[in-house]
């Protein structure tokens, strides 16, 4: 390979990589899966590489990559699988009848580190919408939309594309795009989910919310149910994918934590930024090997000074490496750097 060709290859690598994070965010919103999103972006990059000589600059490189990514995602969605949260699939279970029944991985909406899907921006309003559009409730609402409506809504409402740009990308008309957007908005309105409408958690967290998290860490690591009760909203929800069980209300949540969840006493929490929300990697004590072993990625939803959602993703062999977190904490370690 000549030096000139090598330089061109490196230049194209750099140009494509500049778009990886935003494309991963787009594919994640489309697919609801962390790993499928990264696979889709890799497929997009490979297709772009292979067909770059045919790209004649009729559109921007960014628009062209989004067109490829959209086609990849639509192909992946032809199976019709809609990823969901436990409360989208079953009724809440009283603690007295709690049973841990797992469902296959492809059932669940998956967590995602902010750093992999949220590009840096100097625009606070743009950053806030981006964060809100990867929060679990909004992501779950997106999954209820037909794939093309999903693409239209994300491109128009989240990424602020013009209707004409979306029409060109999808190979359709502006009228068709506007119609799809109207139907998508109506569906989300029924679920009370609109990008930019969630003001429950400020960005960044204000002093009151930060103190709430500090109190939560102290209560959870101390396994102090009285202190935890004071932090939970009376209608708080706890989920634990891959199990379809979900609990609602302070009494059932703390009751679960002191019975089936009792081995979590003495856990250590490491802060993570996940789905535009505060979260923690939970390591629980390992009585056999010593130290702490991964147990869950916790995602917290906050509203009006209380924790309203407490979502624990338990497939730690998949999630902890995704967040750049170690699979063991030594017993003497007081803290570990936040995963990025």
CSV table of C-alpha atoms in Angstrom, one decimal:
chain,number,residue,atom,x,y,z
A,1,UNK,CA,0.0,0.0,0.0
A,2,UNK,CA,1.4,3.4,-1.0
A,3,UNK,CA,1.9,6.1,1.6
A,4,UNK,CA,-0.8,8.2,-0.1
A,5,UNK,CA,-3.3,5.3,0.2
A,6,UNK,CA,-2.3,4.7,3.8
A,7,UNK,CA,-2.9,8.4,4.6
A,8,UNK,CA,-6.3,8.3,2.9
A,9,UNK,CA,-7.2,5.2,4.9
A,10,UNK,CA,-6.2,6.8,8.1
A,11,UNK,CA,-8.0,10.0,7.3
A,12,UNK,CA,-11.2,8.0,6.5
A,13,UNK,CA,-10.8,6.1,9.8
A,14,UNK,CA,-10.6,9.4,11.7
A,15,UNK,CA,-13.6,10.9,9.8
A,16,UNK,CA,-15.8,7.8,10.5
A,17,UNK,CA,-14.8,7.5,14.2
A,18,UNK,CA,-15.9,11.1,14.8
A,19,UNK,CA,-19.4,9.9,14.4
A,20,UNK,CA,-19.3,6.7,16.4
A,21,UNK,CA,-20.7,8.0,19.7
A,22,UNK,CA,-23.7,9.8,18.1
A,23,UNK,CA,-24.4,6.8,15.8
A,24,UNK,CA,-24.3,4.4,18.8
A,25,UNK,CA,-26.8,6.7,20.6
A,26,UNK,CA,-29.1,6.6,17.5
A,27,UNK,CA,-28.9,2.8,17.1
A,28,UNK,CA,-29.4,2.3,20.9
A,29,UNK,CA,-32.6,4.3,20.8
A,30,UNK,CA,-33.7,2.3,17.8
A,31,UNK,CA,-32.8,-1.1,19.1
A,32,UNK,CA,-33.1,-0.8,22.9
A,33,UNK,CA,-30.0,-3.0,23.3
A,34,UNK,CA,-26.5,-1.9,24.2
A,35,UNK,CA,-24.7,-4.7,22.4
A,36,UNK,CA,-27.0,-4.7,19.3
A,37,UNK,CA,-26.4,-1.0,19.0
A,38,UNK,CA,-22.6,-1.4,19.0
A,39,UNK,CA,-22.9,-4.3,16.5
A,40,UNK,CA,-25.1,-2.1,14.3
A,41,UNK,CA,-22.6,0.8,14.4
A,42,UNK,CA,-19.8,-1.6,13.5
A,43,UNK,CA,-21.8,-2.9,10.6
A,44,UNK,CA,-22.5,0.7,9.5
A,45,UNK,CA,-18.8,1.5,9.6
A,46,UNK,CA,-17.9,-1.7,7.6
A,47,UNK,CA,-20.6,-0.9,5.0
A,48,UNK,CA,-19.3,2.7,4.8
A,49,UNK,CA,-15.8,1.5,4.3
A,50,UNK,CA,-16.8,-0.9,1.5
A,51,UNK,CA,-18.9,1.6,-0.4
A,52,UNK,CA,-17.0,4.8,0.3
A,53,UNK,CA,-15.7,5.0,-3.3
A,54,UNK,CA,-19.3,5.1,-4.5
A,55,UNK,CA,-20.1,8.0,-2.0
A,56,UNK,CA,-20.0,11.0,-4.3
A,57,UNK,CA,-20.6,13.7,-1.7
A,58,UNK,CA,-24.2,14.2,-2.7
A,59,UNK,CA,-25.0,14.5,1.0
A,60,UNK,CA,-22.8,15.1,4.0
A,61,UNK,CA,-20.8,12.1,5.4
A,62,UNK,CA,-22.9,12.3,8.6
A,63,UNK,CA,-26.2,12.1,6.7
A,64,UNK,CA,-24.8,9.2,4.6
A,65,UNK,CA,-23.8,7.3,7.8
A,66,UNK,CA,-27.2,7.9,9.4
A,67,UNK,CA,-28.8,6.5,6.2
A,68,UNK,CA,-26.7,3.3,6.4
A,69,UNK,CA,-27.3,3.0,10.2
A,70,UNK,CA,-31.0,3.4,9.7
A,71,UNK,CA,-31.1,0.6,7.2
A,72,UNK,CA,-29.0,-1.6,9.4
A,73,UNK,CA,-31.4,-1.0,12.4
A,74,UNK,CA,-34.5,-1.5,10.3
A,75,UNK,CA,-33.1,-4.9,9.1
A,76,UNK,CA,-32.4,-5.9,12.7
A,77,UNK,CA,-35.9,-4.9,13.7
A,78,UNK,CA,-37.7,-7.1,11.1
A,79,UNK,CA,-38.0,-9.9,13.7
A,80,UNK,CA,-40.5,-7.6,15.5
A,81,UNK,CA,-39.0,-8.0,19.0
A,82,UNK,CA,-39.8,-5.1,21.3
A,83,UNK,CA,-37.5,-4.8,24.3
A,84,UNK,CA,-39.3,-3.9,27.5
A,85,UNK,CA,-39.0,-3.3,31.2
A,86,UNK,CA,-40.6,-5.8,33.7
A,87,UNK,CA,-43.6,-3.4,34.3
A,88,UNK,CA,-44.3,-3.3,30.6
A,89,UNK,CA,-44.9,-7.1,30.6
A,90,UNK,CA,-46.5,-8.2,33.9
A,91,UNK,CA,-48.4,-6.8,36.9
A,92,UNK,CA,-46.6,-5.9,40.0
A,93,UNK,CA,-46.2,-8.9,42.4
A,94,UNK,CA,-46.8,-8.6,46.1
A,95,UNK,CA,-43.8,-9.6,48.2
A,96,UNK,CA,-45.6,-12.6,49.6
A,97,UNK,CA,-45.8,-14.1,46.1
A,98,UNK,CA,-42.4,-12.9,44.8
A,99,UNK,CA,-40.6,-15.4,42.6
A,100,UNK,CA,-37.5,-14.9,40.6
A,101,UNK,CA,-38.4,-16.1,37.0
A,102,UNK,CA,-35.8,-15.1,34.4
A,103,UNK,CA,-36.7,-14.3,30.7
A,104,UNK,CA,-34.3,-14.4,27.7
A,105,UNK,CA,-31.8,-11.6,27.3
A,106,UNK,CA,-33.6,-10.3,24.2
A,107,UNK,CA,-36.7,-9.5,26.2
A,108,UNK,CA,-35.2,-6.7,28.1
A,109,UNK,CA,-34.4,-3.0,27.5
A,110,UNK,CA,-30.7,-2.8,28.3
A,111,UNK,CA,-28.6,-0.2,30.2
A,112,UNK,CA,-26.0,1.9,28.5
A,113,UNK,CA,-23.1,4.1,29.8
A,114,UNK,CA,-23.6,7.7,29.0
A,115,UNK,CA,-20.1,8.0,27.5
A,116,UNK,CA,-20.9,5.5,24.7
A,117,UNK,CA,-24.1,7.3,23.5
A,118,UNK,CA,-24.0,11.0,24.5
A,119,UNK,CA,-21.6,13.1,22.4
A,120,UNK,CA,-20.1,16.1,24.1
A,121,UNK,CA,-21.8,19.4,23.3
A,122,UNK,CA,-21.6,23.0,24.4
A,123,UNK,CA,-25.3,23.5,24.2
A,124,UNK,CA,-27.0,22.8,27.6
A,125,UNK,CA,-30.5,22.4,26.0
A,126,UNK,CA,-29.2,19.9,23.4
A,127,UNK,CA,-27.4,18.0,26.1
A,128,UNK,CA,-30.5,17.8,28.3
A,129,UNK,CA,-32.7,16.5,25.4
A,130,UNK,CA,-30.0,13.9,24.6
A,131,UNK,CA,-29.9,12.7,28.2
A,132,UNK,CA,-33.7,12.6,28.5
A,133,UNK,CA,-34.0,10.6,25.3
A,134,UNK,CA,-31.9,7.7,26.6
A,135,UNK,CA,-33.7,7.5,30.0
A,136,UNK,CA,-35.3,4.1,30.6
A,137,UNK,CA,-38.9,5.3,30.6
A,138,UNK,CA,-38.5,7.2,27.3
A,139,UNK,CA,-36.5,4.3,25.8
A,140,UNK,CA,-39.3,1.9,26.7
A,141,UNK,CA,-41.9,4.2,25.1
A,142,UNK,CA,-39.8,4.3,21.9
A,143,UNK,CA,-39.9,0.5,21.7
A,144,UNK,CA,-43.7,0.7,21.4
A,145,UNK,CA,-43.4,2.5,18.0
A,146,UNK,CA,-43.2,0.8,14.7
A,147,UNK,CA,-39.6,0.9,13.5
A,148,UNK,CA,-40.0,3.6,10.8
A,149,UNK,CA,-42.0,5.8,13.2
A,150,UNK,CA,-39.3,5.3,15.8
A,151,UNK,CA,-36.6,6.5,13.3
A,152,UNK,CA,-38.7,9.5,12.3
A,153,UNK,CA,-39.3,10.6,15.9
A,154,UNK,CA,-35.6,10.2,16.9
A,155,UNK,CA,-34.3,12.1,13.9
A,156,UNK,CA,-36.9,14.9,14.1
A,157,UNK,CA,-37.4,15.3,17.9
A,158,UNK,CA,-34.1,14.2,19.4
A,159,UNK,CA,-31.6,15.0,16.7
A,160,UNK,CA,-33.5,18.0,15.3
A,161,UNK,CA,-33.3,17.0,11.7
A,162,UNK,CA,-35.6,18.9,9.2
A,163,UNK,CA,-38.5,16.9,7.7
A,164,UNK,CA,-37.0,17.2,4.3
A,165,UNK,CA,-33.7,15.7,5.5
A,166,UNK,CA,-35.5,12.8,7.1
A,167,UNK,CA,-37.6,12.3,4.0
A,168,UNK,CA,-34.4,12.1,1.9
A,169,UNK,CA,-32.8,9.7,4.3
A,170,UNK,CA,-35.8,7.4,4.3
A,171,UNK,CA,-36.5,7.7,0.6
A,172,UNK,CA,-40.0,9.1,1.2
A,173,UNK,CA,-42.0,12.3,1.1
A,174,UNK,CA,-42.1,15.2,3.6
A,175,UNK,CA,-45.9,14.5,4.0
A,176,UNK,CA,-45.2,10.9,4.9
A,177,UNK,CA,-42.5,12.0,7.5
A,178,UNK,CA,-44.9,14.5,9.1
A,179,UNK,CA,-47.7,11.9,9.2
A,180,UNK,CA,-45.4,9.3,10.9
A,181,UNK,CA,-44.2,11.9,13.4
A,182,UNK,CA,-47.7,12.9,14.3
A,183,UNK,CA,-48.6,9.2,14.9
A,184,UNK,CA,-45.5,8.7,17.0
A,185,UNK,CA,-46.1,11.8,19.1
A,186,UNK,CA,-49.7,10.6,19.8
A,187,UNK,CA,-48.4,7.2,20.9
A,188,UNK,CA,-45.8,8.7,23.2
A,189,UNK,CA,-48.4,11.2,24.6
A,190,UNK,CA,-50.5,8.3,25.7
A,191,UNK,CA,-47.6,7.1,27.7
A,192,UNK,CA,-46.8,10.6,28.9
A,193,UNK,CA,-43.3,10.5,27.3
A,194,UNK,CA,-42.0,13.3,25.2
A,195,UNK,CA,-38.3,14.2,24.7
A,196,UNK,CA,-37.6,17.4,26.6
A,197,UNK,CA,-40.6,17.0,28.9
A,198,UNK,CA,-38.9,15.2,31.8
A,199,UNK,CA,-37.7,17.7,34.4
A,200,UNK,CA,-37.6,15.2,37.3
A,201,UNK,CA,-33.8,15.2,37.5
A,202,UNK,CA,-31.8,18.3,36.7
A,203,UNK,CA,-28.7,18.2,34.5
A,204,UNK,CA,-26.3,18.3,36.2
A,205,UNK,CA,-27.9,17.1,39.5
A,206,UNK,CA,-28.6,20.0,41.8
A,207,UNK,CA,-27.3,20.1,45.4
A,208,UNK,CA,-30.5,18.5,46.8
A,209,UNK,CA,-30.4,15.6,44.4
A,210,UNK,CA,-26.7,15.1,45.0
A,211,UNK,CA,-27.3,15.0,48.8
A,212,UNK,CA,-30.1,12.5,48.1
A,213,UNK,CA,-27.7,10.2,46.3
A,214,UNK,CA,-25.1,10.5,49.2
A,215,UNK,CA,-27.8,9.5,51.7
A,216,UNK,CA,-28.8,6.6,49.4
A,217,UNK,CA,-25.2,5.3,49.3
A,218,UNK,CA,-25.0,5.5,53.1
A,219,UNK,CA,-28.3,3.8,53.5
A,220,UNK,CA,-27.7,1.0,51.0
A,221,UNK,CA,-24.1,0.3,52.0
A,222,UNK,CA,-25.2,0.3,55.7
A,223,UNK,CA,-28.3,-1.7,54.7
A,224,UNK,CA,-30.3,0.6,56.9
A,225,UNK,CA,-34.0,0.1,55.8
A,226,UNK,CA,-35.2,2.9,58.0
A,227,UNK,CA,-32.9,5.4,56.3
A,228,UNK,CA,-33.8,3.9,52.9
A,229,UNK,CA,-37.5,4.2,53.6
A,230,UNK,CA,-37.1,7.9,54.1
A,231,UNK,CA,-35.5,8.2,50.6
A,232,UNK,CA,-38.0,6.1,48.6
A,233,UNK,CA,-41.2,7.5,47.1
A,234,UNK,CA,-44.3,5.7,48.5
A,235,UNK,CA,-45.0,4.4,45.0
A,236,UNK,CA,-41.4,3.6,44.2
A,237,UNK,CA,-40.7,0.7,41.7
A,238,UNK,CA,-38.0,-1.9,41.9
A,239,UNK,CA,-37.0,-4.0,38.9
A,240,UNK,CA,-34.4,-6.7,38.5
A,241,UNK,CA,-33.9,-7.9,34.9
A,242,UNK,CA,-33.5,-10.7,33.7
A,243,UNK,CA,-36.2,-11.5,36.3
A,244,UNK,CA,-39.7,-10.4,35.4
A,245,UNK,CA,-40.6,-9.7,39.0
A,246,UNK,CA,-41.1,-6.1,39.9
A,247,UNK,CA,-42.1,-4.6,43.2
A,248,UNK,CA,-43.9,-1.4,44.0
A,249,UNK,CA,-44.1,0.5,47.3
A,250,UNK,CA,-41.6,1.0,50.1
A,251,UNK,CA,-42.8,-1.9,52.3
A,252,UNK,CA,-42.4,-4.5,49.5
A,253,UNK,CA,-39.1,-3.2,48.3
A,254,UNK,CA,-37.4,-3.1,51.8
A,255,UNK,CA,-39.1,-6.4,52.6
A,256,UNK,CA,-37.5,-8.0,49.6
A,257,UNK,CA,-34.1,-6.5,50.5
A,258,UNK,CA,-34.2,-8.1,54.0
A,259,UNK,CA,-35.4,-11.5,52.8
A,260,UNK,CA,-34.5,-12.7,49.3
A,261,UNK,CA,-32.1,-9.8,48.9
A,262,UNK,CA,-30.4,-10.2,52.3
A,263,UNK,CA,-27.0,-11.3,50.8
A,264,UNK,CA,-26.6,-7.7,49.5
A,265,UNK,CA,-26.0,-6.4,53.0
A,266,UNK,CA,-22.5,-4.9,53.3
A,267,UNK,CA,-22.4,-4.1,49.6
A,268,UNK,CA,-20.1,-1.4,48.1
A,269,UNK,CA,-21.5,1.1,45.5
A,270,UNK,CA,-19.4,2.7,42.7
A,271,UNK,CA,-21.0,5.7,40.9
A,272,UNK,CA,-21.7,5.4,37.2
A,273,UNK,CA,-23.5,7.6,34.6
A,274,UNK,CA,-26.1,5.4,32.9
A,275,UNK,CA,-29.0,6.2,30.6
A,276,UNK,CA,-28.8,9.9,31.4
A,277,UNK,CA,-29.5,9.1,35.1
A,278,UNK,CA,-27.5,8.6,38.3
A,279,UNK,CA,-26.5,5.0,38.9
A,280,UNK,CA,-24.2,2.7,40.8
A,281,UNK,CA,-22.3,-0.5,40.2
A,282,UNK,CA,-23.1,-2.7,43.1
A,283,UNK,CA,-20.5,-5.1,44.5
A,284,UNK,CA,-21.7,-7.5,47.2
A,285,UNK,CA,-19.5,-9.3,49.7
A,286,UNK,CA,-18.0,-12.6,48.5
A,287,UNK,CA,-17.9,-14.7,51.7
A,288,UNK,CA,-15.9,-17.5,50.0
A,289,UNK,CA,-13.3,-15.7,48.0
A,290,UNK,CA,-13.2,-12.5,50.0
A,291,UNK,CA,-13.5,-9.0,48.7
A,292,UNK,CA,-16.5,-7.9,46.7
A,293,UNK,CA,-18.1,-9.5,43.6
A,294,UNK,CA,-20.2,-7.7,40.9
A,295,UNK,CA,-24.0,-8.0,41.5
A,296,UNK,CA,-25.9,-5.3,39.7
A,297,UNK,CA,-25.8,-2.0,37.7
A,298,UNK,CA,-28.4,0.1,39.5
A,299,UNK,CA,-30.2,2.9,37.7
A,300,UNK,CA,-32.1,5.4,39.9
A,301,UNK,CA,-35.0,7.6,38.9
A,302,UNK,CA,-35.5,10.7,41.0
A,303,UNK,CA,-38.5,13.0,41.3
A,304,UNK,CA,-39.5,15.7,43.9
A,305,UNK,CA,-36.7,14.8,46.3
A,306,UNK,CA,-37.4,11.0,46.4
A,307,UNK,CA,-36.2,7.9,44.5
A,308,UNK,CA,-39.1,6.8,42.3
A,309,UNK,CA,-37.4,4.0,40.4
A,310,UNK,CA,-34.7,1.5,41.5
A,311,UNK,CA,-33.7,-0.7,38.6
A,312,UNK,CA,-31.1,-3.4,39.0
A,313,UNK,CA,-29.6,-5.0,36.0
A,314,UNK,CA,-28.1,-8.3,37.2
A,315,UNK,CA,-26.2,-9.8,34.2
A,316,UNK,CA,-22.9,-8.5,35.5
A,317,UNK,CA,-20.6,-10.5,33.2
A,318,UNK,CA,-22.0,-8.4,30.4
A,319,UNK,CA,-22.6,-5.0,32.1
A,320,UNK,CA,-19.5,-4.5,34.2
A,321,UNK,CA,-17.0,-4.8,31.3
A,322,UNK,CA,-19.3,-2.5,29.2
A,323,UNK,CA,-18.9,0.2,31.9
A,324,UNK,CA,-15.2,-0.4,32.2
A,325,UNK,CA,-15.6,-1.8,35.8
A,326,UNK,CA,-13.5,-4.5,37.4
A,327,UNK,CA,-15.0,-8.0,38.1
A,328,UNK,CA,-13.5,-8.0,41.6
A,329,UNK,CA,-12.9,-5.4,44.3
A,330,UNK,CA,-10.4,-6.3,47.0
A,331,UNK,CA,-11.7,-6.2,50.5
A,332,UNK,CA,-9.4,-3.4,51.6
A,333,UNK,CA,-10.3,-1.2,48.7
A,334,UNK,CA,-12.3,1.8,49.9
A,335,UNK,CA,-13.2,3.0,46.4
A,336,UNK,CA,-12.6,2.4,42.7
A,337,UNK,CA,-12.6,4.8,39.9
A,338,UNK,CA,-15.9,5.3,38.1
A,339,UNK,CA,-16.2,3.2,35.0
A,340,UNK,CA,-16.2,5.1,31.7
